[in-house]
CSV table of C-alpha atoms in Angstrom, one decimal:
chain,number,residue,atom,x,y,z
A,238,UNK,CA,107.2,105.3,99.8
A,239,UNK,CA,108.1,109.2,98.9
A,240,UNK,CA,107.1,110.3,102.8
A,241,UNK,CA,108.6,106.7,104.2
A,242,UNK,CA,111.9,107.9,102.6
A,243,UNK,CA,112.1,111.2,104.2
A,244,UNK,CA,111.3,109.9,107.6
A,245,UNK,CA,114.3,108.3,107.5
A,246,UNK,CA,116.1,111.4,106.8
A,247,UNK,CA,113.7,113.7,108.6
A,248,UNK,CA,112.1,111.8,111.7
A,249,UNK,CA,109.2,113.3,112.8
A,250,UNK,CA,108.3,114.9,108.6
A,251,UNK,CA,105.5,113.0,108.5
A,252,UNK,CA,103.3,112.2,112.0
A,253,UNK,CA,103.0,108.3,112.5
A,254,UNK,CA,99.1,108.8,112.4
A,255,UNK,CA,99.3,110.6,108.9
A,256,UNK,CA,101.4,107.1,107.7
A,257,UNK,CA,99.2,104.9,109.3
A,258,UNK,CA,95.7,106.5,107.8
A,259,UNK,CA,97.9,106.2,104.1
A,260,UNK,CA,98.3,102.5,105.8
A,261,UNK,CA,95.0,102.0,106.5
A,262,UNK,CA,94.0,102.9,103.1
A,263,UNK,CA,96.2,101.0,101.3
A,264,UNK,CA,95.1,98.1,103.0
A,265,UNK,CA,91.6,99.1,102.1
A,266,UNK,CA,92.2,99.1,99.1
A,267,UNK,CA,93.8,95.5,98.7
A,268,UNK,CA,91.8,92.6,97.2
A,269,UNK,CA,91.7,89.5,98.9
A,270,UNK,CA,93.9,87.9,96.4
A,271,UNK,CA,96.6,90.8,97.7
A,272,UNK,CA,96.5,92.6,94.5
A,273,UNK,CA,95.1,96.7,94.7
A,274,UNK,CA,92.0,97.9,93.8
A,275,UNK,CA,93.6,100.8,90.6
A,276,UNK,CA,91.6,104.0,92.2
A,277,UNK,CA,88.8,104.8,94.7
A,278,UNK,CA,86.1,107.6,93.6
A,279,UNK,CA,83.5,107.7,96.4
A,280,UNK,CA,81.2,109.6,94.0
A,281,UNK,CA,81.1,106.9,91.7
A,282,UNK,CA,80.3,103.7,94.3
A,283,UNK,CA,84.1,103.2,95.7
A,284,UNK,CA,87.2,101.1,94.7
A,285,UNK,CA,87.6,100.6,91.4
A,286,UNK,CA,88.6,97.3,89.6
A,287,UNK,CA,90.6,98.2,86.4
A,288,UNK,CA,93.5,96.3,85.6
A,289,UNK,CA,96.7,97.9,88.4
A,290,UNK,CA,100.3,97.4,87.1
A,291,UNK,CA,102.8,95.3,88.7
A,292,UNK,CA,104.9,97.9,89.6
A,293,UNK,CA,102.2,99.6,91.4
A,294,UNK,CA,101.5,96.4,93.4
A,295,UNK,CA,105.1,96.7,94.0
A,296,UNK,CA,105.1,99.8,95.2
A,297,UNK,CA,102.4,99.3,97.4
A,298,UNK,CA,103.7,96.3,99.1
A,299,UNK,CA,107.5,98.1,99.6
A,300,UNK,CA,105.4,101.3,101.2
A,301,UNK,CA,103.9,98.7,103.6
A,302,UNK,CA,107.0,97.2,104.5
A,303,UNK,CA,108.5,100.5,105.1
A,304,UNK,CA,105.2,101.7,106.9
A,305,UNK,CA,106.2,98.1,109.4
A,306,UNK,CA,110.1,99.5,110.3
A,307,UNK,CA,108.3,102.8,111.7
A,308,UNK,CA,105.1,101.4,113.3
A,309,UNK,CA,105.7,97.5,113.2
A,310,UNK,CA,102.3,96.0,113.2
A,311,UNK,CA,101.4,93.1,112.0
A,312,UNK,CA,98.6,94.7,109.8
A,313,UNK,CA,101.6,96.0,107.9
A,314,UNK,CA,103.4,93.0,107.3
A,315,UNK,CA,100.7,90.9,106.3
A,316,UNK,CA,99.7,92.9,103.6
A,317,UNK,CA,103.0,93.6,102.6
A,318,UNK,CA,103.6,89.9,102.4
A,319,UNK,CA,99.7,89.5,100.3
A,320,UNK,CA,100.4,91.7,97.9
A,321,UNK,CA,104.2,89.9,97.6
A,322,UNK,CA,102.3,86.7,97.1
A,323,UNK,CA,100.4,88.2,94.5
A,324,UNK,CA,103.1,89.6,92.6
A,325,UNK,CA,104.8,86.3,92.8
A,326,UNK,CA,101.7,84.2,91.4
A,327,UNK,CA,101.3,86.5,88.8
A,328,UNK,CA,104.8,86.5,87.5
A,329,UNK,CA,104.3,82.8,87.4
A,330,UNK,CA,101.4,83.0,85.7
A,331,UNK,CA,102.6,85.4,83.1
A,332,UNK,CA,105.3,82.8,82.2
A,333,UNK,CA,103.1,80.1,81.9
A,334,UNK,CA,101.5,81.5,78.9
């Protein structure tokens, strides 16, 4: 989000490889439910599954959106709109209890 947010200030800060390997890695990291794996150590087998805050997830999805307005792919946007899913069933969840 940081380096999306001086691109628009700044074109060119940030090379649109460099924001698409970030891209690429936070796709990686989602879960097929849309939420985020909370940290990757290689050393230590990979992605890691404890609990990630909302906020993150938030985070991740707005990065992803922003990530679409410079290099609109639809590999963005859909997991943009996963994780948005996910935040939404989650809230809803949350109030059910």
């Amino acid at each position: 989000v940081a380096l999306l947010g001086v691109e628009r200030t700044s074109p060119g800060f940030t090379s649109v490889e460099d924001l698409r390997r970030l891209g690429r890695f936070l796709v990686h990291m989602q879960k097929a439910d849309g939420g985020f794996y909370s940290t990757c150590v290689p050393s230590r087998g990979g992605r890691d599954d404890s609990p990630v805050s909302l906020n993150d997830t938030g985070k991740a999805a707005l990065g992803l959106v922003m990530l679409h307005e410079v290099d609109p792919s639809e590999e963005w946007f859909g997991a943009a709109a996963r994780a948005l899913v996910y935040l939404a069933r989650a809230r809803r969840a949350s109030r059910l209890r």
